[in-house]
Coordinates of C-alpha atoms in Angstrom, one line a residue:
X12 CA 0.0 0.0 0.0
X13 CA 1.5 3.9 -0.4
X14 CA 2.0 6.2 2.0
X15 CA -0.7 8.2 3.1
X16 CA -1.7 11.3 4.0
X17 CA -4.0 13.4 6.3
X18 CA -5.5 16.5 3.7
X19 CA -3.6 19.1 5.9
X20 CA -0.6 16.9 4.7
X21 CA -1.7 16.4 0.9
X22 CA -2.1 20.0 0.7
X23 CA 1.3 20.9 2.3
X24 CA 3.0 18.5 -0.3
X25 CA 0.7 20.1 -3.3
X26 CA 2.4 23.4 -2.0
X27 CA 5.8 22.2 -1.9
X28 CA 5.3 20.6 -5.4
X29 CA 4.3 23.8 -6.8
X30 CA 7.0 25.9 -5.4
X31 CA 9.8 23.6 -6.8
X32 CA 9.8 25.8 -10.2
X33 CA 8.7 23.5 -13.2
X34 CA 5.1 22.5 -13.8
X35 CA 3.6 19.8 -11.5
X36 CA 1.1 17.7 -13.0
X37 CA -0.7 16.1 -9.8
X38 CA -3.1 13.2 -10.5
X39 CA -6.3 12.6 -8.5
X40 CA -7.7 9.1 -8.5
X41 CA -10.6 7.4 -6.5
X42 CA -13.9 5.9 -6.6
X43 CA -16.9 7.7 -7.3
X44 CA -17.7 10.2 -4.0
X45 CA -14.5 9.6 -2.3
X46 CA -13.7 13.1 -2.4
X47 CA -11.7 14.1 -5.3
X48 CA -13.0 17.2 -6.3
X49 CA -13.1 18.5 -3.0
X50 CA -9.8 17.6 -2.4
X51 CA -8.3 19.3 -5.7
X52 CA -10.3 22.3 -4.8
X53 CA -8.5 22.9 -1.5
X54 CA -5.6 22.3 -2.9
X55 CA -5.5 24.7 -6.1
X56 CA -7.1 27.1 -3.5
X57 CA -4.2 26.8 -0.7
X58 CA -1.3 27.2 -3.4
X59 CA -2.7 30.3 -5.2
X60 CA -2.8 31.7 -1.7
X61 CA 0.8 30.8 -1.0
X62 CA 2.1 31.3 -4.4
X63 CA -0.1 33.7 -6.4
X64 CA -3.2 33.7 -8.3
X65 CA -2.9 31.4 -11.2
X66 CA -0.4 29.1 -9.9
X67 CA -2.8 25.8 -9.4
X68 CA -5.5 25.0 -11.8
X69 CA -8.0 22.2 -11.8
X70 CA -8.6 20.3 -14.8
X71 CA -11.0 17.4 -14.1
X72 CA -11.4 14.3 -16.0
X73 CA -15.6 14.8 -16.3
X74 CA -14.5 17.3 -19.0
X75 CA -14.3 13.9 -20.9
X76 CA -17.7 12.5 -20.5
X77 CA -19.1 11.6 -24.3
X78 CA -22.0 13.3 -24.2
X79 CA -25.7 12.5 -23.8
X80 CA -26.1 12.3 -27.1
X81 CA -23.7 9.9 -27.8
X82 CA -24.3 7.6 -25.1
X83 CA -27.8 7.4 -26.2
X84 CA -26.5 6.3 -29.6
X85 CA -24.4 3.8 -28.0
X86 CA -26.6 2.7 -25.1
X87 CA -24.6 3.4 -22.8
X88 CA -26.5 6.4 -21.1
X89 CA -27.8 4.2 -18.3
X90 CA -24.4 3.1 -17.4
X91 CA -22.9 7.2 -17.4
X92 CA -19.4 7.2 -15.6
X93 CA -18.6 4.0 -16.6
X94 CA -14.9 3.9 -18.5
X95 CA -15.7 3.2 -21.6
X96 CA -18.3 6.6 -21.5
X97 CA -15.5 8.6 -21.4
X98 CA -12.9 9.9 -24.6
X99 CA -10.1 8.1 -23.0
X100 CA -7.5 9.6 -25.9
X101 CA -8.5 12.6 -25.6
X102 CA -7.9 12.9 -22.1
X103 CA -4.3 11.5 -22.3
X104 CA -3.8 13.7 -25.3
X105 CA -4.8 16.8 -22.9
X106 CA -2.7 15.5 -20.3
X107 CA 0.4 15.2 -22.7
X108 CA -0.2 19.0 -23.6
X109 CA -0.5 20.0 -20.1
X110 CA 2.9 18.3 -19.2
X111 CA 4.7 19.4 -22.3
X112 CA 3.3 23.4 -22.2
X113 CA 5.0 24.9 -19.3
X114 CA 7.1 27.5 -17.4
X115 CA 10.9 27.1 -17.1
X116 CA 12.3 27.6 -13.7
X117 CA 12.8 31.1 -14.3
X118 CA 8.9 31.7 -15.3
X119 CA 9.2 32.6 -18.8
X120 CA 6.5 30.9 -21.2
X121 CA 7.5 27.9 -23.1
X122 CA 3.7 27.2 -25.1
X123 CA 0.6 28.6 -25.3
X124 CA -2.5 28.5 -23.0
X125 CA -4.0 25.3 -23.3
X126 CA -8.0 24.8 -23.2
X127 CA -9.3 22.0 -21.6
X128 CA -13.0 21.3 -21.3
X129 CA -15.1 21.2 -18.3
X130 CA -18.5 19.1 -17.0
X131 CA -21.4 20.8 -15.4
X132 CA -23.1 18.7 -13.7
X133 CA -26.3 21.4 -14.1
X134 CA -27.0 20.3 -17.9
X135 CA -24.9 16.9 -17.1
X136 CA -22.8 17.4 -19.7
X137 CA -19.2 18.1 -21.1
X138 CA -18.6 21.7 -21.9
X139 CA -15.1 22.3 -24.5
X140 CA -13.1 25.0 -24.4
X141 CA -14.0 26.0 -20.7
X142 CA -10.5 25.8 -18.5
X143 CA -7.6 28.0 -19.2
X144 CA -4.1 26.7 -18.4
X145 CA -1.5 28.9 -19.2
X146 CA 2.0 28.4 -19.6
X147 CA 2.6 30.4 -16.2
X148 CA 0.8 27.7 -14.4
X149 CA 2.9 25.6 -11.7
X150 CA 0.3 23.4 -10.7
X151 CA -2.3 21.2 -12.5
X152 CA -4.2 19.4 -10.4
X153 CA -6.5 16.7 -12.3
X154 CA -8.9 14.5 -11.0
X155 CA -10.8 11.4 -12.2
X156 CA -12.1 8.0 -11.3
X157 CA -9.5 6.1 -13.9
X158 CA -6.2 7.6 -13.7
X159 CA -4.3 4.6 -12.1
X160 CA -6.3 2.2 -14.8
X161 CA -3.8 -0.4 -16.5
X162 CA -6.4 -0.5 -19.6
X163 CA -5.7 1.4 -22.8
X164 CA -5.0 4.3 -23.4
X165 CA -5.0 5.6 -19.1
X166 CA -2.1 3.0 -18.6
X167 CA 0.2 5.9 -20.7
X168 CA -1.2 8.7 -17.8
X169 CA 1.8 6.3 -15.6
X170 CA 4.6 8.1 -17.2
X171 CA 2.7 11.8 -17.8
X172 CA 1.6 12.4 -14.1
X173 CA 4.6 14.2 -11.5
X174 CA 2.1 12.4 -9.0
X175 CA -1.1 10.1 -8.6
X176 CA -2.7 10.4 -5.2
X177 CA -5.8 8.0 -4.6
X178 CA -8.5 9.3 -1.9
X179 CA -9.6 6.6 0.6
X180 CA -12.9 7.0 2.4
X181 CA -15.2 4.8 4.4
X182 CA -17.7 3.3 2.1
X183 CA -20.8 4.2 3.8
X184 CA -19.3 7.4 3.7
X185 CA -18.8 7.4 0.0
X186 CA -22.1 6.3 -0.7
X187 CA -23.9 8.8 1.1
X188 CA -22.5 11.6 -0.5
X189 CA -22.9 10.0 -3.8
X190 CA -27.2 9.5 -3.1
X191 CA -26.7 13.3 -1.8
X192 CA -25.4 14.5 -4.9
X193 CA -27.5 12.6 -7.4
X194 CA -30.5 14.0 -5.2
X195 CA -29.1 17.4 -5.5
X196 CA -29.5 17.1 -9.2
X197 CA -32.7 16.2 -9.5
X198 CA -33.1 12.4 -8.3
X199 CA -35.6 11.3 -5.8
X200 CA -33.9 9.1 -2.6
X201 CA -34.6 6.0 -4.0
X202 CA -33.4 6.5 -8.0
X203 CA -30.4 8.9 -6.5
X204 CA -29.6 5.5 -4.0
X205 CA -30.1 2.7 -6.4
X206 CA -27.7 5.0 -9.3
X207 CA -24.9 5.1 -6.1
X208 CA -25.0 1.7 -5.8
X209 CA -25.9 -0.8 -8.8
X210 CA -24.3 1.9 -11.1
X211 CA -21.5 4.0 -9.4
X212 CA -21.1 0.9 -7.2
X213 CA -19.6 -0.9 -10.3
X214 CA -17.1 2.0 -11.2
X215 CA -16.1 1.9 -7.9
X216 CA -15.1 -1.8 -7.5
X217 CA -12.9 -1.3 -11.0
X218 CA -11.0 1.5 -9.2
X219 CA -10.4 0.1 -5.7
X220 CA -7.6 -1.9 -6.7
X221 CA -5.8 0.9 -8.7
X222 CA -4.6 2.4 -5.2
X223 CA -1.2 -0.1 -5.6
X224 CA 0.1 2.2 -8.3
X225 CA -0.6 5.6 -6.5
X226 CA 2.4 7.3 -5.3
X227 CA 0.5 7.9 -1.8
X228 CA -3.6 8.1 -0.5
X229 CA -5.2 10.4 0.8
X230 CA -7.8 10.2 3.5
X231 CA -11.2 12.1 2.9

């Protein structure tokens, strides 16, 4: 198992990462509800205090959903958050760009901004062209259910990422937020509960043993 971390300590290590001069690409992995978001929030929030607005940014994996439309034409839509309802390459290929465009030690621009999309989980859906990254950036803080995958094409994310922390919750825990949030967006208890578990429930037992190739956890 690898190291862990209390937040207060995953946070000090984000800050430490970022101040070290070229760009950190932190990865965030863990099941559905275990905190991810949350976690990379706190984190791009903490070093923009400490090192200047701009420094951290947060590019999340959701940006990658296929959309509604195209899970409908695949049949997947009932299955949403599942791996294979996500653009896989073109997440690695957005990765690869956000490793490659950069600041050198001494701050001065080495690419230009990159755009990455974003999900908003009002519409459920992708939106492109949403997150600015620009070349000044130190920190790039990414989260996602399947970044520690072995499968095709995330098994390349091994060799992109500075860093892959997985967040490690209690399961009841995890599930609770997860009904909470699916009731937040417009499920009654018992759809938002049964989506938690016979469908999130299954994403979750693909990720679990993905925490052997994190560099450390992270307890939410």
């Amino acid at each position: 198992m690898p190291p862990g971390m209390s937040v207060d300590e995953a946070v000090v290590r984000a800050i430490r990462l970022a101040g070290e001069g070229r760009r950190t690409v932190l990865g965030i992995a863990g099941a559905p509800g275990a905190g991810k978001s949350t976690l990379a929030r706190r984190i791009v929030s903490a070093v923009d205090a400490a090192l200047g607005t701009g420094a951290a940014v947060q590019v999340p994996m959701d940006g990658f959903h296929l959309s509604n439309a195209a899970l409908d034409a695949l049949g997947r839509h009932d299955r949403k958050g599942a791996i294979d309802t996500f653009d896989g390459d073109g997440y690695v290929a957005l990765v690869r760009r956000l490793v490659g465009t950069s600041a050198t030690d001494d701050g001065a621009a080495t690419g230009p901004v990159v755009w990455a999309p974003d999900f908003d989980r009002r519409v459920d859906e992708p939106v492109a062209g949403s997150i600015a990254v620009p070349s000044a950036t130190r920190l790039v803080v990414s989260e996602g259910n399947y970044l520690l995958d072995d499968g095709e094409p995330w098994a390349a994310l091994a060799d992109l990422f500075t860093e892959t922390w997985f967040c490690t919750v209690d399961d009841a825990v995890r599930v609770d937020r997860l009904v909470g949030r699916h009731m937040r967006h417009g499920r009654d208890h018992e759809a938002a509960s049964s989506w938690a578990v016979e469908v999130d429930g299954v994403n979750a037992a693909r990720v679990a043993p993905t925490v052997i190739r994190a560099s450390r956890t992270v307890r939410t």
